[in-house]
Each structure stands twice: as C-alpha cells, then as structure tokens.
Coordinates of C-alpha atoms and ligand atoms in Angstrom, one line a residue:
M260 CA 0.0 0.0 0.0
P261 CA 1.5 3.4 -0.9
R262 CA 2.0 5.8 1.9
Y263 CA -0.3 8.2 0.1
L264 CA -3.0 7.1 -2.3
A265 CA -3.1 9.9 -4.9
G266 CA -6.0 10.8 -7.1
R267 CA -8.4 8.1 -6.2
G268 CA -10.4 9.9 -3.5
N269 CA -13.6 10.1 -5.6
L270 CA -13.4 6.4 -6.3
V271 CA -12.9 5.5 -2.7
D272 CA -15.8 7.8 -1.7
S273 CA -18.0 6.2 -4.2
A274 CA -17.1 2.7 -3.0
R275 CA -17.8 3.7 0.5
Q276 CA -21.3 5.0 -0.5
R277 CA -22.0 1.7 -2.2
L278 CA -21.0 -0.2 0.9
Q279 CA -23.1 2.1 3.1
A280 CA -26.1 1.8 0.8
V281 CA -26.0 -2.0 0.9
S282 CA -25.5 -2.0 4.6
E283 CA -28.7 0.1 4.9
G284 CA -30.7 -2.3 2.9
Y285 CA -30.6 -0.6 -0.5
Q286 CA -29.3 -1.9 -3.8
A287 CA -25.9 -0.8 -5.1
R288 CA -24.3 -2.0 -8.2
S289 CA -21.1 -4.1 -7.8
V290 CA -17.9 -2.7 -9.4
I291 CA -15.2 -4.0 -11.7
Y292 CA -12.1 -1.7 -11.9
Y293 CA -10.2 -2.4 -15.1
G294 CA -7.0 -1.1 -16.5
L295 CA -3.4 -1.8 -17.4
R296 CA -0.7 -3.3 -15.2
G297 CA 0.7 -0.9 -12.6
V298 CA -2.1 1.7 -12.7
G299 CA -3.1 1.0 -9.1
K300 CA -6.1 -1.4 -9.2
T301 CA -4.9 -3.6 -6.4
V302 CA -4.1 -0.7 -4.1
L303 CA -7.5 0.7 -4.8
L304 CA -9.1 -2.6 -4.0
N305 CA -7.1 -2.5 -0.7
A306 CA -8.4 0.9 0.0
V307 CA -12.0 -0.3 -0.6
E308 CA -11.3 -3.1 1.9
E309 CA -10.2 -0.6 4.5
E310 CA -13.5 1.3 4.0
A311 CA -15.4 -2.0 4.4
D312 CA -13.6 -2.7 7.6
K313 CA -14.4 0.8 9.0
L314 CA -18.1 0.2 8.2
E315 CA -17.8 -3.3 9.8
V316 CA -18.8 -4.9 6.5
L317 CA -17.6 -8.5 6.3
C318 CA -15.0 -8.4 3.6
R319 CA -12.6 -11.0 2.0
H320 CA -9.8 -10.4 -0.5
I321 CA -9.5 -13.0 -3.2
E322 CA -6.7 -13.1 -5.8
V323 CA -7.4 -15.3 -8.8
K324 CA -4.3 -17.2 -10.0
E325 CA -3.4 -17.6 -13.6
D326 CA -4.8 -21.1 -13.8
G327 CA -8.2 -19.8 -12.7
D328 CA -8.8 -21.1 -9.2
L329 CA -11.6 -18.6 -8.4
T330 CA -14.1 -21.4 -7.3
K331 CA -11.7 -22.7 -4.7
T332 CA -11.0 -19.3 -3.3
L333 CA -14.7 -18.4 -3.3
A334 CA -15.3 -21.5 -1.3
S335 CA -12.8 -20.6 1.4
A336 CA -13.9 -17.0 1.5
S337 CA -17.5 -18.2 2.0
N338 CA -16.3 -20.5 4.8
A339 CA -14.7 -17.5 6.4
F340 CA -17.9 -15.5 6.1
V341 CA -19.9 -18.4 7.7
V342 CA -17.4 -18.5 10.6
S343 CA -17.8 -14.7 11.1
L344 CA -21.6 -15.0 11.0
S345 CA -21.7 -18.0 13.3
A346 CA -20.4 -15.8 16.1
M347 CA -23.6 -13.8 16.0
K348 CA -26.7 -14.6 17.9
A349 CA -29.1 -13.7 15.2
A350 CA -27.5 -16.2 12.9
K351 CA -28.8 -19.1 15.0
A352 CA -31.9 -19.8 12.9
W353 CA -30.0 -19.7 9.6
L354 CA -26.7 -21.2 10.7
D355 CA -27.3 -24.9 10.1
R356 CA -28.6 -24.3 6.7
V357 CA -25.8 -21.9 5.5
V358 CA -23.2 -24.1 7.1
S359 CA -24.5 -27.2 5.3
V360 CA -24.7 -25.4 2.0
A361 CA -21.2 -24.0 2.4
K362 CA -19.9 -27.3 3.4
S363 CA -21.3 -29.2 0.5
F364 CA -20.2 -26.4 -1.9
T365 CA -16.7 -26.8 -0.5
A366 CA -16.9 -30.5 -0.7
T367 CA -18.0 -30.4 -4.4
W368 CA -15.8 -27.6 -5.6
N369 CA -12.8 -27.6 -3.4
P370 CA -11.9 -31.2 -2.5
E371 CA -8.6 -30.3 -0.8
D372 CA -10.1 -27.9 1.6
N373 CA -11.3 -29.0 5.0
T374 CA -11.5 -25.7 6.8
L375 CA -15.2 -25.8 7.6
S376 CA -15.4 -27.6 10.9
L377 CA -18.4 -26.0 12.6
G378 CA -20.7 -28.2 14.6
L379 CA -23.4 -29.5 12.3
N380 CA -26.5 -31.4 13.1
D381 CA -27.4 -34.4 11.0
A382 CA -30.6 -32.9 9.7
A383 CA -28.8 -29.9 8.4
L384 CA -26.3 -32.2 6.7
T385 CA -28.9 -34.3 5.0
A386 CA -30.7 -31.1 3.9
A387 CA -27.6 -30.0 2.2
T388 CA -28.6 -28.8 -1.2
A389 CA -25.6 -27.3 -2.9
G390 CA -23.3 -29.6 -4.6
T391 CA -25.3 -30.5 -7.7
G392 CA -22.2 -30.2 -9.9
D393 CA -23.5 -27.2 -11.7
L394 CA -21.3 -24.3 -10.6
S395 CA -23.8 -21.5 -11.4
N396 CA -26.5 -23.3 -9.4
D397 CA -24.3 -24.2 -6.5
L398 CA -22.7 -20.8 -6.2
T399 CA -26.2 -19.1 -6.4
Q400 CA -27.5 -21.3 -3.7
L401 CA -24.5 -20.6 -1.5
L402 CA -24.6 -16.9 -1.9
V403 CA -28.4 -16.8 -1.4
E404 CA -28.0 -18.7 1.9
L405 CA -25.1 -16.6 3.0
G406 CA -27.0 -13.4 2.0
K407 CA -30.1 -14.4 4.0
C408 CA -28.0 -15.3 7.0
A409 CA -26.1 -12.0 6.7
R410 CA -29.4 -10.0 6.4
E411 CA -30.7 -11.7 9.5
C412 CA -27.5 -10.6 11.3
K413 CA -27.7 -7.1 9.9
K414 CA -24.4 -7.6 8.2
T415 CA -23.1 -6.9 4.7
I416 CA -20.8 -9.2 2.8
C417 CA -18.2 -7.9 0.4
F418 CA -16.1 -10.0 -1.9
C419 CA -13.0 -8.3 -3.3
I420 CA -11.6 -10.2 -6.3
D421 CA -8.3 -9.2 -7.8
E422 CA -6.9 -10.4 -11.2
V423 CA -10.5 -11.3 -12.1
Q424 CA -9.5 -11.6 -15.8
Y425 CA -7.9 -15.0 -14.9
A426 CA -11.3 -16.4 -13.8
R427 CA -12.4 -19.2 -16.1
K428 CA -15.5 -18.5 -18.2
E429 CA -17.8 -20.8 -16.2
E430 CA -16.5 -19.2 -13.0
L431 CA -17.3 -15.7 -14.2
E432 CA -20.7 -16.9 -15.4
A433 CA -21.4 -18.5 -12.0
V434 CA -20.5 -15.2 -10.2
M435 CA -22.8 -13.3 -12.4
T436 CA -25.7 -15.7 -12.1
A437 CA -25.3 -15.8 -8.4
L438 CA -25.1 -12.0 -8.1
H439 CA -28.1 -11.6 -10.4
R440 CA -30.1 -13.7 -8.0
T441 CA -28.9 -12.1 -4.8
S442 CA -29.7 -8.6 -6.2
Q443 CA -33.2 -9.8 -7.2
L444 CA -33.7 -10.9 -3.6
N445 CA -32.1 -7.6 -2.4
L446 CA -29.6 -9.5 -0.2
P447 CA -26.6 -7.6 1.3
I448 CA -23.8 -8.9 -0.9
I449 CA -21.6 -6.8 -3.1
F450 CA -18.5 -7.5 -5.2
F451 CA -15.6 -5.2 -6.0
C452 CA -13.3 -6.7 -8.7
A453 CA -10.2 -5.6 -10.4
G454 CA -8.7 -6.9 -13.6
L455 CA -7.0 -6.2 -17.0
P456 CA -9.1 -4.6 -19.7
R457 CA -10.0 -7.9 -21.3
I458 CA -12.5 -8.4 -18.5
L459 CA -14.8 -5.9 -20.1
K460 CA -15.3 -8.1 -23.2
D461 CA -15.1 -11.4 -21.3
A462 CA -17.9 -10.3 -18.9
G463 CA -20.1 -9.1 -21.8
D464 CA -19.5 -12.4 -23.7
V465 CA -20.6 -14.4 -20.6
K466 CA -23.7 -12.5 -19.8
S467 CA -25.4 -9.8 -21.9
Y468 CA -26.6 -8.2 -18.7
S469 CA -23.2 -7.8 -17.1
E470 CA -23.5 -4.0 -17.2
R471 CA -26.6 -4.2 -15.0
L472 CA -24.8 -6.1 -12.4
F473 CA -21.4 -4.4 -12.5
E474 CA -20.3 -0.8 -13.1
F475 CA -17.1 -1.1 -15.1
I476 CA -14.8 1.7 -14.1
E477 CA -11.6 2.3 -16.0
I478 CA -8.5 3.0 -13.9
D479 CA -6.0 5.0 -15.8
S480 CA -2.7 6.7 -15.1
L481 CA -2.9 9.6 -12.7
S482 CA -3.7 13.2 -13.7
A483 CA -0.7 15.5 -13.6
S484 CA -1.8 17.0 -10.3
A485 CA -2.4 13.6 -8.7
A486 CA 0.9 12.3 -10.1
A487 CA 2.6 15.3 -8.5
E488 CA 1.0 14.5 -5.2
A489 CA 2.1 10.8 -5.5
V490 CA 5.7 12.2 -5.7
I491 CA 5.5 14.9 -3.1
E492 CA 3.3 13.6 -0.3
P493 CA 5.2 10.4 0.7
A494 CA 8.5 12.4 1.1
K495 CA 6.9 15.1 3.3
P496 CA 7.0 13.2 6.6
F497 CA 10.8 12.8 6.1
G498 CA 11.3 16.5 5.6
V499 CA 12.2 16.0 1.9
A500 CA 10.9 18.4 -0.8
Y501 CA 11.1 18.3 -4.6
D502 CA 11.7 21.4 -6.7
D503 CA 8.7 22.1 -9.0
D504 CA 10.7 21.4 -12.1
A505 CA 11.9 18.1 -10.6
V506 CA 8.3 17.1 -10.0
A507 CA 7.3 18.1 -13.5
L508 CA 10.1 16.0 -15.0
I509 CA 9.0 12.9 -13.0
V510 CA 5.4 13.4 -14.1
K511 CA 6.5 13.7 -17.7
E512 CA 8.9 10.8 -17.7
T513 CA 6.4 8.4 -16.0
A514 CA 3.4 9.7 -17.9
G515 CA 1.6 9.5 -14.5
Y516 CA 1.8 5.7 -14.2
P517 CA 1.9 5.0 -10.5
Y518 CA 4.2 2.0 -10.7
F519 CA 6.7 4.1 -12.7
I520 CA 6.4 7.0 -10.3
Q521 CA 7.1 4.7 -7.4
E522 CA 10.2 3.1 -9.1
M523 CA 11.6 6.5 -10.1
C524 CA 11.1 8.1 -6.7
S525 CA 12.5 5.1 -4.8
T526 CA 15.6 5.2 -7.1
I527 CA 16.1 8.9 -6.5
W528 CA 15.5 8.4 -2.8
E529 CA 18.2 5.8 -2.6
R530 CA 20.7 7.7 -4.6
C531 CA 20.3 11.3 -3.5
D532 CA 21.2 13.0 -0.2
G533 CA 19.8 16.1 1.2
S534 CA 16.3 17.5 1.8
R535 CA 15.8 19.1 -1.7
I536 CA 15.5 17.1 -4.8
T537 CA 16.4 19.0 -8.0
V538 CA 15.6 18.5 -11.6
E539 CA 19.3 17.5 -12.1
D540 CA 18.8 14.7 -9.5
V541 CA 15.8 13.4 -11.5
A542 CA 17.6 13.6 -14.8
A543 CA 20.6 11.7 -13.4
N544 CA 18.3 8.9 -12.3
I545 CA 16.2 8.3 -15.4
D546 CA 18.5 5.6 -16.9
E547 CA 18.9 3.8 -13.6
T548 CA 15.1 3.8 -13.1
N549 CA 14.6 2.3 -16.6
R550 CA 17.2 -0.4 -15.8
R551 CA 15.3 -1.3 -12.6
L552 CA 12.0 -1.3 -14.5
D553 CA 13.5 -3.5 -17.2
K554 CA 14.8 -5.9 -14.7
G555 CA 11.9 -6.0 -12.2
F556 CA 8.8 -5.1 -14.1
F557 CA 9.2 -5.8 -17.8
L558 CA 11.7 -8.7 -18.1
V559 CA 9.9 -11.0 -15.7
R560 CA 6.8 -10.8 -17.9
F561 CA 8.8 -11.1 -21.1
N562 CA 10.6 -14.2 -19.8
R563 CA 7.4 -16.0 -19.1
C564 CA 6.7 -16.2 -22.8
T565 CA 7.9 -18.8 -25.3
A566 CA 10.3 -17.8 -28.1
R567 CA 7.4 -17.6 -30.6
E568 CA 5.3 -15.5 -28.2
Q569 CA 8.3 -13.2 -27.7
E570 CA 8.7 -12.8 -31.4
F571 CA 5.0 -11.9 -31.6
L572 CA 5.5 -9.2 -28.9
Q573 CA 8.6 -7.8 -30.7
A574 CA 6.6 -7.7 -33.9
M575 CA 3.9 -5.7 -32.1
A576 CA 6.5 -3.3 -30.8
S577 CA 7.8 -2.8 -34.3
C578 CA 4.4 -1.7 -35.7
E579 CA 4.2 1.9 -36.5
E580 CA 1.5 2.6 -33.9
L581 CA -0.3 0.9 -31.1
P582 CA -2.9 -0.6 -30.8
C583 CA -2.0 -2.5 -34.0
T584 CA -3.8 -5.0 -36.1
I585 CA -3.0 -8.7 -36.2
A586 CA -2.5 -8.3 -40.0
N587 CA 0.4 -5.9 -39.3
V588 CA 1.9 -8.2 -36.7
A589 CA 1.7 -11.1 -39.2
K590 CA 3.4 -8.9 -41.8
A591 CA 6.2 -8.0 -39.4
M592 CA 6.7 -11.6 -38.6
G593 CA 6.6 -12.6 -42.3
R594 CA 3.8 -15.2 -41.5
K595 CA 0.1 -15.7 -42.2
V596 CA -2.5 -14.3 -39.8
T597 CA -3.9 -17.9 -39.3
A598 CA -0.4 -19.1 -38.3
I599 CA 0.1 -16.5 -35.6
S600 CA -3.4 -16.4 -34.2
P601 CA -2.7 -19.0 -31.5
F602 CA 0.1 -16.8 -30.1
R603 CA -2.3 -13.9 -29.9
A604 CA -4.7 -16.1 -27.8
K605 CA -2.0 -17.4 -25.6
L606 CA -0.6 -13.9 -24.9
I607 CA -4.1 -12.7 -24.0
N608 CA -4.5 -15.6 -21.6
K609 CA -1.2 -14.8 -20.0
G610 CA -2.4 -11.3 -19.5
L611 CA 0.4 -9.7 -21.6
I612 CA -1.8 -8.2 -24.4
Y613 CA -5.5 -7.5 -24.9
A614 CA -7.9 -6.9 -27.7
T615 CA -9.1 -3.3 -27.8
G616 CA -12.7 -2.3 -28.5
R617 CA -12.0 -2.3 -32.2
G618 CA -10.4 -5.7 -32.3
E619 CA -6.9 -4.4 -32.5
I620 CA -4.3 -5.5 -29.9
D621 CA -2.2 -3.6 -27.4
F622 CA 0.1 -4.4 -24.5
T623 CA -1.4 -4.6 -21.0
V624 CA 1.8 -3.3 -19.6
P625 CA 2.3 0.4 -20.2
R626 CA 5.4 1.2 -22.3
F627 CA 6.2 -2.5 -23.0
D628 CA 7.0 -1.4 -26.6
A629 CA 9.7 1.1 -25.3
F630 CA 11.1 -1.7 -23.1
L631 CA 11.4 -4.1 -26.1
K632 CA 13.1 -1.4 -28.2
R633 CA 15.5 -0.6 -25.4
T634 CA 16.5 -4.2 -24.6
Q635 CA 15.6 -6.5 -27.5
G636 CA 16.8 -4.5 -30.4
V637 CA 13.4 -4.1 -32.0
Ligands
ADP266 N1 -3.0 6.3 -6.4 C1 -1.8 5.9 -6.2 N2 -1.0 6.8 -5.5 C2 0.3 6.4 -5.2 N3 0.8 5.3 -5.5 C3 0.1 4.4 -6.2 C4 -1.2 4.7 -6.5 N4 -1.7 3.6 -7.2 C5 -0.8 2.7 -7.3 N5 0.4 3.2 -6.6 C6 1.6 2.4 -6.5 O1 1.9 1.8 -7.8 C7 2.2 0.4 -7.7 C8 1.3 -0.4 -8.6 O2 0.0 -0.4 -8.1 P1 -0.9 -1.7 -8.2 O3 -2.2 -1.5 -7.4 O4 -0.1 -2.9 -7.8 O5 -1.3 -1.8 -9.7 P2 -2.2 -2.8 -10.5 O6 -2.9 -3.7 -9.6 O7 -3.1 -2.0 -11.3 O8 -1.2 -3.6 -11.4 C9 2.0 0.0 -6.3 O9 3.2 -0.3 -5.7 C10 1.4 1.2 -5.6 O10 2.1 1.5 -4.4
MG267 MG1 -2.8 -5.7 -9.3

C-alpha cells in the first residue's frame, strides 16, 4: 500500500457510498475496476477493503491465479464468512442451513479444503442442497443462503476479487448468475473486482446483462496533479521536498503511471542525499530507473513467454503505432494471420496483451514497446 494514495479519492468515496447503501438495505451495483498493469487497481481494492472494515462490513480479499482457481478461493472466502456470521446470535436460525450449503459447496468444488469444521446437526447435513455439480446453481445457492443469514444478522458481505481476468468463463458466469439472484432478492452482498481490460469483453460475452450487475470503471494513469501528489506527499514526513521542475520531469517521464512514479522516486530516494530534490537529481536517475523497471517489471513478464510469443511481442512493438492489427503483426513476422493467431490467444490468456474495442491489440503493460526497443533490439 502506498504511503499516500493519490488521485483516487472520488473512487474510494463512491465505493464507501455503495457499501453504506448495501448496509442500509438498499441496492448498489457491484464494481469492476479495469486497467493496465501498474495503474493502481490492487491498491484501490485494498483501500475499498479498508473502508469496508471501517463500516464493519464482512470483507474478504481473493486473488485469482493464472490457472483460474476462483471457485476454490470463493469456497474458502465463503467459509470465512460463515465462521464470522456464526459468532452472531441472530444467525442461529439460519446457521445450520448456511453451514451445510457452504460445506457441500466446499466438498463439491474444493476437494482439498477441509476448513469448515463448525458443529453440524445431521438434519442440516442431509438437507444440504448445494453440490449439484453445476457451478452456477451451486454458487447461487451458496450466496443466497449466505446473504439471507447476513441479512438476519444485519451484516453486509463484500467479496473483493483481484486479477479477475484470470477467472475461467464458467466461474465468471457463476459469479454473475449468483449476483443476479442475490440482487433480485435484495440481499446484502456486493462485489468489488479488479482486472485487466479484457474483463470488459469477457464479462459481456458471458452475460449480456453484465453491465446491469457491474459498473465497469476504468483505472488509468494519474492526472498531472495527482501524479505530483504521489511524488511529493510520501516524502513530506521525512522533511524532503522536490523542486517544482523536478516534479514536472518525473510526471513527464512516468506519464503519470503509479508504478513508474514509485520506481523512479525510490531510485532517486536511494541515490540522493539532502532535503531538496532538484531537476538534475531526477535527470541523473532516469537511466537507472529504466534499468530497474526493465529488470523488475518488464523482463519477468517477457521471460514468461515462449520464443514464438516473444517474437509476436517484438513484432507488435515494431508496428508503427499501437494498438495494432494482427495483420500488421503477421506482416512484421513474415507469416500468415492464421499461423500467428494461436500466439495472440496465448498472450491474451497470459495477460500480456488484450484486444481493444475495435479488435486491435495492445500491451497490458504500459510502455512495453519502449522496453522491447530498449533491450531487445526491436
Ligand atoms: N493512487 C496511487 N498513489 C500512489 N501510489 C500508487 C497509486 N496507485 C498505485 N500506486 C503504486 O503503484 C504500484 C502499482 O499499483 P498496483 O495496485 O499494484 O497496480 P495494478 O494492480 O493496477 O497492477 C504500487 O506499488 C502502488 O504502491
Ligand atoms: Mg494488481
């Protein structure tokens, strides 16, 4: 978490209002934050979780892994909610039922997990209804029971799902089906998700009504003034100040991307003494910042690709402008579109590129093209 979260005040306020509304029995649309790598989606999600904690909303953070294990993590998050609710008196009447549903969901969808060990009576166990083998049905049933129990306890449940683009199609569909049902029943459950831009299209492909369930909010680089704050504010408590032209150069060099700002400022911080940072200090650290970004941010992603995929990425970077068409990539590689399409799909799945609205492709990592030009002789 950055020491100072710049430029996201309105988004955090709006998230708090949603949480408050749900807590007071009103409907509020769930949210999907989408944007490139390093723009600050995860830290925003963390800030939303802090708001949820302050409002005493029950909240769990889930991070989907690249192989799509959302179901498993949903099962353990739900178990955790059941455990929290079980401590409340008002849950008594609902508890057996929600426990049994959660337990059979866990048993069906998460065979390795044995975390749910609350006392169960036999009747509740035999009445277990989830576990039909249909993920959408089972998750709906689980969230409905959880939601009813939460409502009885005057509690709100908030799922925060990061890297949601890695969810498998049927998982995404199940979440949407379940959320659709819980909102019809006006149950106090809300989702905040974060993911790469492809989630916009994936969600729409899975359910035509995705925009009724979720508000899709684009998270972009910071405005110039917010970027300046991200530079200045964290240094203040240490009695360190930046000259105006030093700030302006950082903002220009980083184009307001939070991850780049952070790397540049930490490089300057390590390599400069004194309580004033000048434009010369900044200029003297640009190359070193790029070296660190190449090593830590870009290269790890590039190295996760096969030789052919790397060639594809290099061909993209060699295109005159981005986003580019697959036809131009094929031309740069001297191959046919049909021959390179599988690499496009693989790179999308790995989260390195995405299809823009017009069907062109672009990098999910800002300035990946500049990195390839710097280091791979594109
Ligand atoms: N609004 C912000 N103000 C200051 N620093 C930020 C902000 N957003 C992100 N950062 C910093 O940038 C880095 C990348 O943020 P992160 O949330 O991991 O990006 P994403 O999840 O979009 O890839 C983090 O280390 C974080 O500290
Ligand atoms: Mg993230």
